[in-house]
Amino acid sequence: MNALDRVLAEDAHQAVPVEPLDALSDQELARRARHERQAFGVLYERHVAAIYRYVFYRVGNVEDAEDLTARVFARALRHIHNYDDRGLPFTAWLYRIAHNAVANFHRDNSRRPAVPLEEADALGSAANEDDHEQRIDRERERARLLRAVRKLPPERQHLLVLKFVEQLQNAEIGQIMNRSEGAIKSLYHRTLLQLRQIMAELD
Amino acid sequence: MAGSRVILSAEDVAWLEQALGQAMTPVAPRPEFVSRAKEELMRLPAARPLPAWALLAAGVALFAVIGTLFYLRPGRSSLASLPDRPA
């Protein structure tokens, strides 16, 4: 270790401890992200998987889900100055951007068939199974259910993703969707009802 | 269906919840996508919003232009409000 390294090491040792970015709340990171790109990087790592899952279940294939997820975060970065913490969780703000991105995507691609890659993969791999007929039946039923889910209004799809993919409680979903817990419970019941009707129409 | 009330039985709810739980499994983004997208984000140029004074100055300038156009609009003169003279 030369003299310069020693001085630097001593300075680092004596420096006031800085709280690591990972330890900060979303709100604090969002505030810092206005001037500090690394803070936004932490927000990205914290939420990219959830936003990807939401987008994936809304668009149904990996390529579009990746493209839209990247766009959501690019847009969030551009508009991070507009995020105002008034009780609205950062995730709710991100989901709102994702919701708009998906809506634009569906508007621009309304004629494109949406066959989820995940379903196609599952059907393809099923042929290798011993009980492949049962497996194929199960996957067909699953594909039918996911088709029905994508026919629901966006808000109801969002609710199902938060409940079944993110495994959130009604109170947490209410915070993200800016509704009361009771309203979410009611919306959930109406969503199941509509889902059953759509599935009956698909038969 | 007008006037009819469709209800969900407890069995319906249980079946749908079980089916949804099995169909909507958590999916993970590919690690290479996550790192590539992050690199691209970190490279994006910083967005610098206009400061408040600039927005205020733009608003004042716009107001001044609109006011000037309104003042100089055709047909507006000190004589316009006088009654027509008899021929």
Coordinates of C-alpha atoms in Angstrom, one line a residue:
Chain A
M1 CA 0.0 0.0 0.0
N2 CA 1.6 3.3 -1.0
A3 CA 1.2 6.6 0.8
L4 CA -1.7 7.8 -1.3
D5 CA -3.6 4.6 -0.7
R6 CA -3.0 4.9 3.0
V7 CA -4.3 8.5 3.1
L8 CA -7.4 7.6 1.1
A9 CA -8.1 4.6 3.3
E10 CA -7.8 6.8 6.4
D11 CA -10.1 9.4 4.9
A12 CA -12.6 6.7 4.1
H13 CA -12.4 5.4 7.6
Q14 CA -12.9 8.8 9.2
A15 CA -15.7 9.9 6.8
V16 CA -19.3 10.2 8.2
P17 CA -21.1 6.9 7.5
V18 CA -23.5 7.3 4.6
E19 CA -26.7 5.4 4.6
P20 CA -26.6 2.9 1.8
L21 CA -29.2 3.5 -0.9
D22 CA -30.6 0.1 -0.5
A23 CA -31.8 0.9 3.0
L24 CA -33.8 4.0 1.9
S25 CA -37.6 4.0 1.4
D26 CA -39.1 4.3 -2.1
Q27 CA -40.1 7.9 -1.3
E28 CA -36.7 8.9 -0.2
L29 CA -35.1 7.2 -3.2
A30 CA -37.6 8.9 -5.6
R31 CA -36.6 12.3 -4.0
R32 CA -32.9 11.5 -4.5
A33 CA -33.5 10.1 -8.0
R34 CA -34.3 13.7 -9.2
H35 CA -30.5 14.4 -9.0
E36 CA -28.9 11.0 -8.4
R37 CA -29.1 8.4 -11.1
Q38 CA -27.9 5.6 -8.7
A39 CA -31.0 6.1 -6.6
F40 CA -33.2 5.5 -9.6
G41 CA -31.1 2.4 -10.3
V42 CA -32.1 1.0 -6.8
L43 CA -35.8 1.8 -7.5
Y44 CA -35.5 0.0 -10.8
E45 CA -34.0 -3.1 -9.2
R46 CA -36.6 -3.1 -6.5
H47 CA -39.6 -2.9 -8.8
V48 CA -38.6 -4.2 -12.2
A49 CA -39.8 -7.8 -11.5
A50 CA -43.2 -6.7 -10.3
I51 CA -43.8 -4.3 -13.2
Y52 CA -42.6 -7.0 -15.6
R53 CA -45.1 -9.5 -14.2
Y54 CA -47.9 -7.0 -14.4
V55 CA -47.0 -6.1 -18.0
F56 CA -46.5 -9.8 -18.9
Y57 CA -50.0 -10.8 -17.8
R58 CA -51.5 -7.8 -19.6
V59 CA -49.7 -8.4 -23.0
G60 CA -49.1 -12.2 -22.9
N61 CA -45.6 -12.5 -24.3
V62 CA -42.0 -12.0 -23.2
E63 CA -40.8 -9.7 -26.0
D64 CA -43.5 -7.1 -25.6
A65 CA -43.4 -7.4 -21.8
E66 CA -39.6 -6.7 -21.8
D67 CA -40.0 -3.8 -24.3
L68 CA -42.9 -2.2 -22.3
T69 CA -41.2 -2.7 -19.0
A70 CA -38.1 -0.9 -20.3
R71 CA -40.3 1.9 -21.6
V72 CA -42.1 2.2 -18.2
F73 CA -38.9 2.8 -16.4
A74 CA -37.5 5.2 -19.0
R75 CA -40.7 7.2 -18.7
A76 CA -40.6 7.0 -14.9
L77 CA -37.0 8.4 -15.0
R78 CA -38.0 11.2 -17.3
H79 CA -40.9 12.2 -15.1
I80 CA -39.4 11.5 -11.7
H81 CA -39.7 15.2 -10.9
N82 CA -43.5 14.9 -11.2
Y83 CA -43.7 12.1 -8.6
D84 CA -45.1 13.7 -5.5
D85 CA -45.4 11.7 -2.3
R86 CA -48.8 12.5 -1.0
G87 CA -49.6 9.2 0.5
L88 CA -49.5 7.6 -3.0
P89 CA -46.9 4.7 -2.9
F90 CA -44.2 4.8 -5.5
T91 CA -45.4 1.4 -6.8
A92 CA -48.8 2.9 -7.4
W93 CA -47.2 5.6 -9.5
L94 CA -45.2 3.0 -11.4
Y95 CA -48.3 0.8 -12.0
R96 CA -50.1 3.8 -13.4
I97 CA -47.3 4.4 -15.9
A98 CA -47.4 0.7 -16.8
H99 CA -51.1 0.8 -17.1
N100 CA -50.9 3.7 -19.6
A101 CA -48.1 2.0 -21.5
V102 CA -50.1 -1.2 -21.9
A103 CA -53.2 0.7 -22.9
N104 CA -51.2 2.4 -25.7
F105 CA -49.7 -0.9 -26.7
H106 CA -53.2 -2.5 -27.1
R107 CA -54.5 0.5 -29.0
D108 CA -51.5 0.4 -31.4
N109 CA -51.6 -3.4 -31.8
S110 CA -55.3 -4.1 -31.7
R111 CA -55.1 -6.4 -34.7
R112 CA -52.2 -8.5 -33.5
P113 CA -53.1 -11.9 -32.1
A114 CA -51.9 -12.3 -28.5
V115 CA -50.8 -15.9 -27.9
P116 CA -48.8 -16.0 -24.7
L117 CA -45.4 -17.5 -25.3
E118 CA -45.6 -19.1 -21.9
E119 CA -48.7 -21.0 -22.9
A120 CA -47.2 -22.0 -26.2
D121 CA -44.1 -23.3 -24.4
A122 CA -46.2 -25.2 -21.9
L123 CA -48.2 -26.8 -24.6
G124 CA -45.1 -27.8 -26.5
S125 CA -43.3 -29.3 -23.6
A126 CA -46.4 -31.2 -22.6
A127 CA -45.9 -33.6 -25.4
N128 CA -42.9 -35.1 -23.6
E129 CA -44.8 -36.0 -20.5
D130 CA -46.1 -39.5 -19.7
D131 CA -49.5 -38.1 -18.8
H132 CA -49.4 -35.7 -21.7
E133 CA -53.1 -35.8 -22.4
Q134 CA -54.0 -34.7 -18.9
R135 CA -51.3 -32.2 -19.0
I136 CA -52.5 -30.8 -22.3
D137 CA -56.1 -30.6 -21.0
R138 CA -54.8 -28.7 -18.0
E139 CA -52.8 -26.3 -20.1
R140 CA -55.7 -25.7 -22.5
E141 CA -57.9 -24.9 -19.5
R142 CA -55.3 -22.6 -18.2
A143 CA -54.9 -20.9 -21.6
R144 CA -58.7 -20.5 -21.7
L145 CA -58.7 -18.8 -18.3
L146 CA -55.9 -16.5 -19.2
R147 CA -57.7 -15.5 -22.4
A148 CA -60.8 -14.8 -20.3
V149 CA -58.6 -12.7 -17.9
R150 CA -57.3 -10.6 -20.8
K151 CA -60.9 -9.8 -21.9
L152 CA -61.6 -8.2 -18.5
P153 CA -61.4 -4.4 -18.2
P154 CA -57.8 -3.3 -17.5
E155 CA -58.6 -2.3 -13.9
R156 CA -59.9 -5.8 -13.2
Q157 CA -56.9 -7.5 -14.8
H158 CA -54.8 -5.3 -12.6
L159 CA -56.6 -6.4 -9.5
L160 CA -56.1 -10.1 -10.4
V161 CA -52.4 -9.6 -11.1
L162 CA -51.9 -7.9 -7.8
K163 CA -54.0 -10.6 -5.9
F164 CA -52.7 -13.8 -7.6
V165 CA -49.3 -12.9 -8.9
E166 CA -48.1 -10.4 -6.4
Q167 CA -50.1 -12.1 -3.6
L168 CA -51.1 -8.8 -2.0
Q169 CA -53.9 -8.3 0.5
N170 CA -57.0 -6.2 -0.3
A171 CA -55.7 -3.4 1.9
E172 CA -52.4 -3.3 0.0
I173 CA -54.2 -3.5 -3.4
G174 CA -56.4 -0.7 -2.3
Q175 CA -53.4 1.5 -1.6
I176 CA -52.0 0.9 -5.0
M177 CA -55.3 1.3 -6.8
N178 CA -56.3 4.2 -4.7
R179 CA -59.5 2.6 -3.4
S180 CA -60.8 1.5 0.0
E181 CA -60.4 -2.1 1.1
G182 CA -64.2 -2.6 0.9
A183 CA -64.2 -1.2 -2.7
I184 CA -61.5 -3.7 -3.6
K185 CA -63.4 -6.6 -2.1
S186 CA -66.5 -5.6 -4.0
L187 CA -64.5 -5.1 -7.3
Y188 CA -63.0 -8.5 -6.8
H189 CA -66.3 -10.2 -6.5
R190 CA -67.6 -8.5 -9.6
T191 CA -64.4 -9.4 -11.4
L192 CA -64.9 -13.1 -10.6
L193 CA -68.5 -12.9 -11.7
Q194 CA -67.5 -11.3 -15.0
L195 CA -64.7 -13.8 -15.5
R196 CA -67.1 -16.7 -15.1
Q197 CA -69.4 -15.1 -17.7
I198 CA -66.6 -14.6 -20.2
M199 CA -65.5 -18.2 -19.7
A200 CA -69.0 -19.4 -20.4
E201 CA -69.0 -17.3 -23.6
L202 CA -65.6 -18.8 -24.7
D203 CA -67.1 -22.3 -24.5
Chain B
M1 CA -80.2 -10.6 -18.8
A2 CA -81.8 -7.3 -17.8
G3 CA -83.4 -7.6 -14.4
S4 CA -81.8 -11.0 -13.7
R5 CA -79.3 -11.2 -10.9
V6 CA -76.4 -13.6 -11.5
I7 CA -74.7 -14.8 -8.3
L8 CA -71.6 -16.7 -7.6
S9 CA -71.8 -19.6 -5.2
A10 CA -69.1 -20.4 -2.7
E11 CA -68.1 -23.3 -4.9
D12 CA -67.8 -21.1 -8.0
V13 CA -65.5 -18.7 -6.1
A14 CA -63.4 -21.5 -4.7
W15 CA -63.0 -23.0 -8.2
L16 CA -62.2 -19.7 -9.9
E17 CA -59.7 -18.8 -7.1
Q18 CA -58.0 -22.2 -7.4
A19 CA -57.8 -21.9 -11.2
L20 CA -56.5 -18.4 -11.1
G21 CA -53.9 -19.3 -8.5
Q22 CA -52.6 -22.1 -10.7
A23 CA -52.8 -20.1 -14.0
M24 CA -51.3 -16.8 -12.8
T25 CA -48.0 -18.0 -11.5
P26 CA -45.2 -15.4 -10.8
V27 CA -43.0 -15.0 -13.9
A28 CA -39.5 -13.6 -13.6
P29 CA -37.9 -11.3 -16.1
R30 CA -34.8 -12.7 -17.8
P31 CA -31.6 -11.6 -15.9
E32 CA -30.0 -10.4 -19.1
F33 CA -33.0 -8.2 -19.8
V34 CA -32.9 -6.7 -16.3
S35 CA -29.2 -5.8 -16.6
R36 CA -29.4 -4.6 -20.2
A37 CA -32.4 -2.4 -19.4
K38 CA -30.7 -1.0 -16.4
E39 CA -27.6 -0.1 -18.3
E40 CA -29.7 1.7 -20.9
L41 CA -31.5 3.6 -18.2
M42 CA -28.3 4.7 -16.6
R43 CA -27.1 6.0 -19.9
L44 CA -30.3 8.1 -20.6
P45 CA -29.7 11.8 -20.6
A46 CA -30.9 13.5 -17.5
A47 CA -34.2 15.3 -17.7
R48 CA -34.0 18.9 -16.5
P49 CA -37.4 20.4 -15.9
L50 CA -37.7 24.2 -16.5
P51 CA -37.2 26.2 -13.4
A52 CA -40.3 28.0 -11.9
W53 CA -39.0 31.4 -13.0
A54 CA -38.8 30.3 -16.6
L55 CA -42.3 29.0 -16.6
L56 CA -43.5 32.3 -15.0
A57 CA -41.6 34.4 -17.6
A58 CA -43.1 32.3 -20.4
G59 CA -46.6 32.8 -19.0
V60 CA -46.1 36.5 -18.6
A61 CA -44.8 36.8 -22.2
L62 CA -47.7 34.8 -23.6
F63 CA -50.2 36.9 -21.7
A64 CA -48.5 40.1 -23.1
V65 CA -48.7 38.8 -26.6
I66 CA -52.4 37.9 -26.3
G67 CA -53.1 41.2 -24.7
T68 CA -51.3 43.1 -27.5
L69 CA -53.2 41.2 -30.2
F70 CA -56.5 41.8 -28.4
Y71 CA -55.7 45.6 -28.2
L72 CA -54.7 45.8 -31.8
R73 CA -57.5 43.6 -33.2
P74 CA -59.1 44.9 -36.4
G75 CA -62.2 47.1 -36.0
R76 CA -61.1 48.3 -32.6
S77 CA -60.6 52.1 -32.7
S78 CA -61.7 55.1 -30.7
L79 CA -64.4 55.9 -33.4
A80 CA -65.8 52.4 -33.5
S81 CA -68.1 53.0 -30.6
L82 CA -69.6 56.2 -32.2
P83 CA -73.1 56.0 -33.9
D84 CA -73.1 56.1 -37.7
R85 CA -73.4 59.6 -39.1
P86 CA -76.4 60.4 -41.3
A87 CA -75.7 60.5 -45.0

